[in-house]
Amino acid sequence: MANRTRWTLKRHVAASLLTLTAALTSTSFAKAADETCFKTPTPVISLGFGSRYEADSKTRSDIDEESDAAVTKALKPIDQFIQNLAKIVSKAESEKDVATRRAYQRCVVDSIYAWAKADALSDMRTFNAKLSVPSRIGGLAILYAESRDQVPGLHDRERVIEKWLQKRAQEIVYFFENEATKGASRNNLRAWASLAVGEVGVLNRDRGLVEWSILSNDNMITNADSDGSLPLEMNRQRYALHYQLHAMAPLVTSVARNCEAGYGKGGADLDKLKKMARFSITAVKDPKIVQKINGKSQTVKPGLKNNLSAIAWLEPYVSVTNDLEMEKEFASFRPMSNTKLGGNLTKLYDDRRISCTISVQN
């Protein structure tokens, strides 16, 4: 009887230990999840707002402060989501422990999956909302691409994400081909659309989307002036240099990522792209160069150090052009980051040299 009592007691103790261990393990996993992720925000389904600019501003350079604030407020939840994802992606890229790195990568996939499952950004109710969404889709697609296929067991979620991104990309193409104004279909907004559509095309191996991106990039480079300035952006009065940089960011990144995916440069003139990059950086150092073109003083503060996020595209630029002379201009300012281009671009392109030789077969 005593032996049976001792055996029963041991069994209860063992069971209690197992329960305690399971509880501690569950708590540990929960804590690890909290430490490697953030609370996914409620998916934004609909957007509807007007222009940031005065209604009678033909050059779209006269800001309507009230409308500008309303647009920023509407986009803030999406932009904050992208910023949080970019931080996680950057942490994953720097993490040496495999388990922790996968936890970061799972965070990215799970968070974007929540938005994909809800069909986020599917209801663009105004013209200006449709203009604003491509840069956000592009940012999400790049951040997803950096985390895709890294964690076992997530393929079902990844298929949902890729299908969702495909729908958004097709809507972007339709808008720019059928609804966008002549200016919007050729300026920095088209470059952001090109980046988004190309990235989604690469993810889904959709040659049509990639070709649309390549053609868009080629047109922008071809239409740049011989000095490297973009005529449509130079018309933006005191915001001209700001928008030159705003166009170069997605344009350069899109060219680099399409090349890296094996689709080649699609006829893009890389020598012309170098002129555009050098004009942009020279103008950042001395904005009066742009003032001489359009007669307006610029909003951009002089100096590379004052514009690091706006010139972070120099990392993919050097990777695809091997312009070592340009690299010397910004090397001391590393790391270079821009959340809509993938976060820490120095880490993403870390001494990589991207070939523009066509290798994709589909």
GROMACS .gro file of C-alpha atoms in nm:
model
  362
    1MET     CA    1   0.000   0.000   0.000
    2ALA     CA    2   0.286   0.233   0.090
    3ASN     CA    3   0.458   0.153  -0.244
    4ARG     CA    4   0.137   0.228  -0.432
    5THR     CA    5   0.100   0.555  -0.244
    6ARG     CA    6   0.459   0.655  -0.331
    7TRP     CA    7   0.400   0.558  -0.697
    8THR     CA    8   0.078   0.764  -0.712
    9LEU     CA    9   0.253   1.059  -0.549
   10LYS     CA   10   0.540   1.038  -0.800
   11ARG     CA   11   0.291   1.022  -1.087
   12HIS     CA   12   0.112   1.333  -0.962
   13VAL     CA   13   0.442   1.515  -0.915
   14ALA     CA   14   0.554   1.416  -1.266
   15ALA     CA   15   0.223   1.529  -1.412
   16SER     CA   16   0.250   1.857  -1.226
   17LEU     CA   17   0.603   1.907  -1.357
   18LEU     CA   18   0.488   1.837  -1.712
   19THR     CA   19   0.205   2.087  -1.674
   20LEU     CA   20   0.444   2.344  -1.530
   21THR     CA   21   0.698   2.282  -1.807
   22ALA     CA   22   0.429   2.317  -2.074
   23ALA     CA   23   0.308   2.639  -1.918
   24LEU     CA   24   0.660   2.777  -1.898
   25THR     CA   25   0.729   2.672  -2.257
   26SER     CA   26   0.407   2.835  -2.376
   27THR     CA   27   0.496   3.151  -2.186
   28SER     CA   28   0.846   3.139  -2.334
   29PHE     CA   29   0.708   3.111  -2.689
   30ALA     CA   30   0.461   3.391  -2.622
   31LYS     CA   31   0.739   3.607  -2.483
   32ALA     CA   32   0.959   3.525  -2.783
   33ALA     CA   33   0.675   3.620  -3.018
   34ASP     CA   34   0.627   3.948  -2.835
   35GLU     CA   35   0.999   4.019  -2.853
   36THR     CA   36   1.028   3.944  -3.224
   37CYS     CA   37   0.703   4.096  -3.351
   38PHE     CA   38   0.454   4.377  -3.301
   39LYS     CA   39   0.078   4.391  -3.283
   40THR     CA   40  -0.053   4.379  -3.639
   41PRO     CA   41  -0.271   4.685  -3.698
   42THR     CA   42  -0.626   4.658  -3.824
   43PRO     CA   43  -0.609   4.617  -4.203
   44VAL     CA   44  -0.695   4.932  -4.399
   45ILE     CA   45  -0.953   4.836  -4.659
   46SER     CA   46  -1.075   5.169  -4.793
   47LEU     CA   47  -0.908   5.501  -4.870
   48GLY     CA   48  -1.069   5.816  -4.998
   49PHE     CA   49  -0.916   6.162  -4.989
   50GLY     CA   50  -0.846   6.460  -5.209
   51SER     CA   51  -0.524   6.618  -5.326
   52ARG     CA   52  -0.252   6.762  -5.103
   53TYR     CA   53  -0.242   7.063  -5.334
   54GLU     CA   54  -0.454   7.369  -5.398
   55ALA     CA   55  -0.728   7.302  -5.653
   56ASP     CA   56  -0.596   7.565  -5.893
   57SER     CA   57  -0.230   7.458  -5.867
   58LYS     CA   58  -0.149   7.349  -6.222
   59THR     CA   59   0.205   7.247  -6.127
   60ARG     CA   60   0.087   7.066  -5.812
   61SER     CA   61   0.333   7.266  -5.606
   62ASP     CA   62   0.102   7.478  -5.386
   63ILE     CA   63   0.022   7.278  -5.074
   64ASP     CA   64  -0.324   7.298  -4.918
   65GLU     CA   65  -0.226   7.255  -4.553
   66GLU     CA   66  -0.563   7.126  -4.436
   67SER     CA   67  -0.592   6.874  -4.718
   68ASP     CA   68  -0.227   6.774  -4.678
   69ALA     CA   69  -0.286   6.694  -4.312
   70ALA     CA   70  -0.594   6.488  -4.400
   71VAL     CA   71  -0.401   6.282  -4.655
   72THR     CA   72  -0.115   6.221  -4.412
   73LYS     CA   73  -0.360   6.112  -4.142
   74ALA     CA   74  -0.536   5.870  -4.376
   75LEU     CA   75  -0.210   5.709  -4.487
   76LYS     CA   76  -0.043   5.703  -4.146
   77PRO     CA   77  -0.169   5.355  -4.036
   78ILE     CA   78  -0.034   5.202  -4.357
   79ASP     CA   79   0.295   5.385  -4.342
   80GLN     CA   80   0.342   5.292  -3.976
   81PHE     CA   81   0.272   4.929  -4.061
   82ILE     CA   82   0.539   4.938  -4.333
   83GLN     CA   83   0.786   5.107  -4.098
   84ASN     CA   84   0.732   4.838  -3.834
   85LEU     CA   85   0.776   4.561  -4.091
   86ALA     CA   86   1.095   4.724  -4.219
   87LYS     CA   87   1.240   4.725  -3.868
   88ILE     CA   88   1.165   4.353  -3.832
   89VAL     CA   89   1.318   4.273  -4.171
   90SER     CA   90   1.632   4.465  -4.075
   91LYS     CA   91   1.653   4.274  -3.747
   92ALA     CA   92   1.617   3.944  -3.932
   93GLU     CA   93   1.899   4.033  -4.168
   94SER     CA   94   2.132   4.107  -3.876
   95GLU     CA   95   2.028   3.809  -3.661
   96LYS     CA   96   2.274   3.519  -3.644
   97ASP     CA   97   2.057   3.284  -3.439
   98VAL     CA   98   1.849   3.082  -3.687
   99ALA     CA   99   1.546   3.037  -3.460
  100THR     CA  100   1.525   3.407  -3.378
  101ARG     CA  101   1.577   3.506  -3.740
  102ARG     CA  102   1.292   3.277  -3.843
  103ALA     CA  103   1.073   3.428  -3.571
  104TYR     CA  104   1.132   3.770  -3.725
  105GLN     CA  105   1.059   3.639  -4.073
  106ARG     CA  106   0.743   3.467  -3.954
  107CYS     CA  107   0.634   3.795  -3.799
  108VAL     CA  108   0.656   3.962  -4.139
  109VAL     CA  109   0.467   3.686  -4.321
  110ASP     CA  110   0.198   3.655  -4.054
  111SER     CA  111   0.145   4.032  -4.036
  112ILE     CA  112   0.112   4.078  -4.411
  113TYR     CA  113  -0.106   3.766  -4.429
  114ALA     CA  114  -0.354   3.932  -4.191
  115TRP     CA  115  -0.386   4.221  -4.434
  116ALA     CA  116  -0.401   3.994  -4.737
  117LYS     CA  117  -0.672   3.778  -4.583
  118ALA     CA  118  -0.878   4.091  -4.518
  119ASP     CA  119  -0.823   4.205  -4.879
  120ALA     CA  120  -0.663   4.526  -4.757
  121LEU     CA  121  -0.635   4.832  -4.982
  122SER     CA  122  -0.903   4.693  -5.213
  123ASP     CA  123  -1.141   4.990  -5.200
  124MET     CA  124  -0.971   5.300  -5.339
  125ARG     CA  125  -1.255   5.550  -5.351
  126THR     CA  126  -1.085   5.853  -5.500
  127PHE     CA  127  -0.839   5.936  -5.775
  128ASN     CA  128  -0.576   6.051  -5.526
  129ALA     CA  129  -0.612   5.736  -5.318
  130LYS     CA  130  -0.534   5.534  -5.630
  131LEU     CA  131  -0.225   5.748  -5.685
  132SER     CA  132  -0.104   5.691  -5.330
  133VAL     CA  133  -0.145   5.316  -5.295
  134PRO     CA  134   0.125   5.187  -5.537
  135SER     CA  135   0.420   5.301  -5.323
  136ARG     CA  136   0.264   5.124  -5.024
  137ILE     CA  137   0.202   4.803  -5.220
  138GLY     CA  138   0.560   4.817  -5.343
  139GLY     CA  139   0.694   4.856  -4.991
  140LEU     CA  140   0.489   4.564  -4.863
  141ALA     CA  141   0.589   4.345  -5.158
  142ILE     CA  142   0.961   4.407  -5.106
  143LEU     CA  143   0.944   4.343  -4.733
  144TYR     CA  144   0.747   4.024  -4.797
  145ALA     CA  145   0.997   3.914  -5.062
  146GLU     CA  146   1.279   3.939  -4.810
  147SER     CA  147   1.095   3.702  -4.573
  148ARG     CA  148   0.930   3.465  -4.817
  149ASP     CA  149   1.020   3.091  -4.820
  150GLN     CA  150   1.234   3.128  -4.507
  151VAL     CA  151   1.005   2.964  -4.252
  152PRO     CA  152   0.870   2.608  -4.300
  153GLY     CA  153   0.495   2.559  -4.293
  154LEU     CA  154   0.387   2.901  -4.422
  155HIS     CA  155   0.326   2.821  -4.789
  156ASP     CA  156  -0.053   2.840  -4.758
  157ARG     CA  157  -0.026   3.187  -4.610
  158GLU     CA  158   0.229   3.291  -4.868
  159ARG     CA  159  -0.003   3.187  -5.151
  160VAL     CA  160  -0.278   3.406  -5.004
  161ILE     CA  161  -0.036   3.700  -4.984
  162GLU     CA  162   0.086   3.654  -5.340
  163LYS     CA  163  -0.269   3.629  -5.476
  164TRP     CA  164  -0.361   3.947  -5.288
  165LEU     CA  165  -0.057   4.134  -5.419
  166GLN     CA  166  -0.139   4.013  -5.771
  167LYS     CA  167  -0.486   4.169  -5.751
  168ARG     CA  168  -0.346   4.499  -5.627
  169ALA     CA  169  -0.081   4.504  -5.899
  170GLN     CA  170  -0.337   4.439  -6.173
  171GLU     CA  171  -0.548   4.725  -6.038
  172ILE     CA  172  -0.246   4.954  -6.044
  173VAL     CA  173  -0.174   4.870  -6.408
  174TYR     CA  174  -0.537   4.926  -6.506
  175PHE     CA  175  -0.544   5.262  -6.330
  176PHE     CA  176  -0.227   5.394  -6.491
  177GLU     CA  177  -0.325   5.268  -6.834
  178ASN     CA  178  -0.684   5.390  -6.827
  179GLU     CA  179  -0.751   5.650  -6.558
  180ALA     CA  180  -0.434   5.835  -6.459
  181THR     CA  181  -0.373   6.181  -6.597
  182LYS     CA  182  -0.104   6.232  -6.860
  183GLY     CA  183   0.133   6.379  -6.602
  184ALA     CA  184   0.077   6.114  -6.335
  185SER     CA  185   0.121   5.836  -6.588
  186ARG     CA  186   0.475   5.958  -6.665
  187ASN     CA  187   0.615   6.113  -6.346
  188ASN     CA  188   0.737   5.985  -6.008
  189LEU     CA  189   0.399   5.824  -5.943
  190ARG     CA  190   0.450   5.597  -6.244
  191ALA     CA  191   0.794   5.504  -6.107
  192TRP     CA  192   0.640   5.396  -5.777
  193ALA     CA  193   0.377   5.199  -5.965
  194SER     CA  194   0.651   5.037  -6.171
  195LEU     CA  195   0.838   4.927  -5.860
  196ALA     CA  196   0.524   4.774  -5.708
  197VAL     CA  197   0.409   4.598  -6.025
  198GLY     CA  198   0.756   4.467  -6.106
  199GLU     CA  199   0.808   4.332  -5.757
  200VAL     CA  200   0.474   4.152  -5.760
  201GLY     CA  201   0.548   4.022  -6.108
  202VAL     CA  202   0.876   3.874  -5.986
  203LEU     CA  203   0.706   3.714  -5.686
  204ASN     CA  204   0.437   3.554  -5.902
  205ARG     CA  205   0.659   3.492  -6.206
  206ASP     CA  206   0.413   3.701  -6.406
  207ARG     CA  207   0.607   3.808  -6.714
  208GLY     CA  208   0.336   4.055  -6.818
  209LEU     CA  209   0.365   4.253  -6.495
  210VAL     CA  210   0.744   4.250  -6.511
  211GLU     CA  211   0.740   4.370  -6.872
  212TRP     CA  212   0.508   4.656  -6.776
  213SER     CA  213   0.755   4.755  -6.507
  214ILE     CA  214   1.055   4.731  -6.741
  215LEU     CA  215   0.881   4.940  -7.008
  216SER     CA  216   0.779   5.201  -6.750
  217ASN     CA  217   1.135   5.233  -6.625
  218ASP     CA  218   1.271   5.251  -6.977
  219ASN     CA  219   1.030   5.532  -7.068
  220MET     CA  220   1.129   5.736  -6.764
  221ILE     CA  221   1.498   5.701  -6.837
  222THR     CA  222   1.449   5.776  -7.208
  223ASN     CA  223   1.246   6.089  -7.131
  224ALA     CA  224   1.501   6.233  -6.888
  225ASP     CA  225   1.690   6.535  -7.019
  226SER     CA  226   2.052   6.498  -7.129
  227ASP     CA  227   2.172   6.651  -6.800
  228GLY     CA  228   1.992   6.380  -6.602
  229SER     CA  229   1.699   6.589  -6.480
  230LEU     CA  230   1.340   6.473  -6.516
  231PRO     CA  231   1.139   6.739  -6.703
  232LEU     CA  232   0.806   6.667  -6.536
  233GLU     CA  233   0.965   6.693  -6.192
  234MET     CA  234   1.154   7.010  -6.283
  235ASN     CA  235   0.813   7.171  -6.346
  236ARG     CA  236   0.720   7.124  -5.980
  237GLN     CA  237   0.851   7.468  -5.887
  238ARG     CA  238   1.022   7.472  -5.545
  239TYR     CA  239   0.947   7.099  -5.498
  240ALA     CA  240   1.131   7.003  -5.818
  241LEU     CA  241   1.439   6.849  -5.654
  242HIS     CA  242   1.223   6.680  -5.390
  243TYR     CA  243   1.028   6.504  -5.666
  244GLN     CA  244   1.339   6.428  -5.871
  245LEU     CA  245   1.466   6.232  -5.570
  246HIS     CA  246   1.119   6.087  -5.513
  247ALA     CA  247   1.125   5.948  -5.868
  248MET     CA  248   1.481   5.819  -5.855
  249ALA     CA  249   1.410   5.607  -5.545
  250PRO     CA  250   1.161   5.364  -5.704
  251LEU     CA  251   1.313   5.388  -6.052
  252VAL     CA  252   1.663   5.280  -5.950
  253THR     CA  253   1.533   5.019  -5.706
  254SER     CA  254   1.300   4.871  -5.966
  255VAL     CA  255   1.576   4.844  -6.227
  256ALA     CA  256   1.805   4.675  -5.973
  257ARG     CA  257   1.545   4.429  -5.848
  258ASN     CA  258   1.423   4.334  -6.196
  259CYS     CA  259   1.784   4.272  -6.298
  260GLU     CA  260   1.856   4.071  -5.984
  261ALA     CA  261   1.551   3.853  -6.052
  262GLY     CA  262   1.700   3.762  -6.389
  263TYR     CA  263   1.479   3.970  -6.617
  264GLY     CA  264   1.759   4.188  -6.749
  265LYS     CA  265   1.750   4.565  -6.787
  266GLY     CA  266   1.482   4.555  -7.054
  267GLY     CA  267   1.663   4.804  -7.273
  268ALA     CA  268   1.712   5.057  -6.995
  269ASP     CA  269   2.013   5.278  -7.065
  270LEU     CA  270   2.234   5.236  -6.759
  271ASP     CA  271   2.468   5.510  -6.878
  272LYS     CA  272   2.173   5.750  -6.886
  273LEU     CA  273   2.072   5.628  -6.543
  274LYS     CA  274   2.419   5.722  -6.419
  275LYS     CA  275   2.367   6.076  -6.550
  276MET     CA  276   2.036   6.094  -6.368
  277ALA     CA  277   2.193   5.970  -6.044
  278ARG     CA  278   2.485   6.212  -6.067
  279PHE     CA  279   2.260   6.506  -6.149
  280SER     CA  280   2.042   6.421  -5.847
  281ILE     CA  281   2.330   6.394  -5.602
  282THR     CA  282   2.507   6.703  -5.735
  283ALA     CA  283   2.180   6.894  -5.698
  284VAL     CA  284   2.134   6.771  -5.341
  285LYS     CA  285   2.474   6.915  -5.258
  286ASP     CA  286   2.383   7.239  -5.438
  287PRO     CA  287   2.005   7.284  -5.500
  288LYS     CA  288   2.077   7.606  -5.693
  289ILE     CA  289   2.146   7.377  -5.989
  290VAL     CA  290   1.772   7.309  -6.004
  291GLN     CA  291   1.691   7.673  -5.933
  292LYS     CA  292   1.879   7.762  -6.250
  293ILE     CA  293   1.646   7.529  -6.443
  294ASN     CA  294   1.309   7.648  -6.311
  295GLY     CA  295   1.387   7.977  -6.138
  296LYS     CA  296   1.263   7.866  -5.795
  297SER     CA  297   1.456   7.811  -5.472
  298GLN     CA  298   1.420   7.451  -5.356
  299THR     CA  299   1.268   7.301  -5.040
  300VAL     CA  300   1.545   7.040  -5.017
  301LYS     CA  301   1.809   7.135  -4.761
  302PRO     CA  302   2.159   7.127  -4.914
  303GLY     CA  303   2.388   6.836  -4.829
  304LEU     CA  304   2.372   6.458  -4.845
  305LYS     CA  305   2.357   6.430  -4.466
  306ASN     CA  306   2.028   6.620  -4.462
  307ASN     CA  307   1.866   6.383  -4.713
  308LEU     CA  308   1.979   6.032  -4.626
  309SER     CA  309   1.642   5.859  -4.661
  310ALA     CA  310   1.579   6.040  -4.991
  311ILE     CA  311   1.911   5.919  -5.136
  312ALA     CA  312   1.912   5.566  -4.990
  313TRP     CA  313   1.846   5.438  -5.344
  314LEU     CA  314   2.218   5.487  -5.400
  315GLU     CA  315   2.274   5.140  -5.249
  316PRO     CA  316   2.083   4.948  -5.522
  317TYR     CA  317   2.220   5.199  -5.775
  318VAL     CA  318   2.582   5.108  -5.698
  319SER     CA  319   2.494   4.738  -5.693
  320VAL     CA  320   2.357   4.752  -6.046
  321THR     CA  321   2.600   5.004  -6.202
  322ASN     CA  322   2.919   4.942  -6.004
  323ASP     CA  323   2.963   5.321  -5.990
  324LEU     CA  324   3.240   5.318  -5.730
  325GLU     CA  325   3.301   5.690  -5.767
  326MET     CA  326   2.945   5.757  -5.658
  327GLU     CA  327   2.981   5.510  -5.371
  328LYS     CA  328   3.254   5.728  -5.223
  329GLU     CA  329   3.001   6.011  -5.197
  330PHE     CA  330   2.783   5.833  -4.943
  331ALA     CA  331   2.994   5.553  -4.791
  332SER     CA  332   3.056   5.752  -4.472
  333PHE     CA  333   2.681   5.792  -4.415
  334ARG     CA  334   2.600   5.420  -4.404
  335PRO     CA  335   2.374   5.251  -4.312
  336MET     CA  336   2.124   5.397  -4.560
  337SER     CA  337   1.756   5.324  -4.504
  338ASN     CA  338   1.419   5.384  -4.667
  339THR     CA  339   1.121   5.183  -4.543
  340LYS     CA  340   0.934   5.182  -4.877
  341LEU     CA  341   1.242   5.040  -5.049
  342GLY     CA  342   1.297   4.757  -4.802
  343GLY     CA  343   1.432   4.919  -4.485
  344ASN     CA  344   1.806   4.902  -4.431
  345LEU     CA  345   1.930   4.915  -4.791
  346THR     CA  346   2.294   4.895  -4.688
  347LYS     CA  347   2.224   4.554  -4.536
  348LEU     CA  348   2.005   4.446  -4.830
  349TYR     CA  349   2.266   4.526  -5.093
  350ASP     CA  350   2.578   4.469  -4.878
  351ASP     CA  351   2.861   4.477  -5.137
  352ARG     CA  352   2.647   4.291  -5.392
  353ARG     CA  353   2.699   4.335  -5.765
  354ILE     CA  354   2.383   4.277  -5.966
  355SER     CA  355   2.404   4.145  -6.320
  356CYS     CA  356   2.151   4.259  -6.580
  357THR     CA  357   2.197   3.947  -6.789
  358ILE     CA  358   1.866   3.781  -6.871
  359SER     CA  359   1.839   3.440  -6.704
  360VAL     CA  360   1.465   3.390  -6.637
  361GLN     CA  361   1.310   3.142  -6.878
  362ASN     CA  362   0.937   3.201  -6.834
   0.00000   0.00000   0.00000
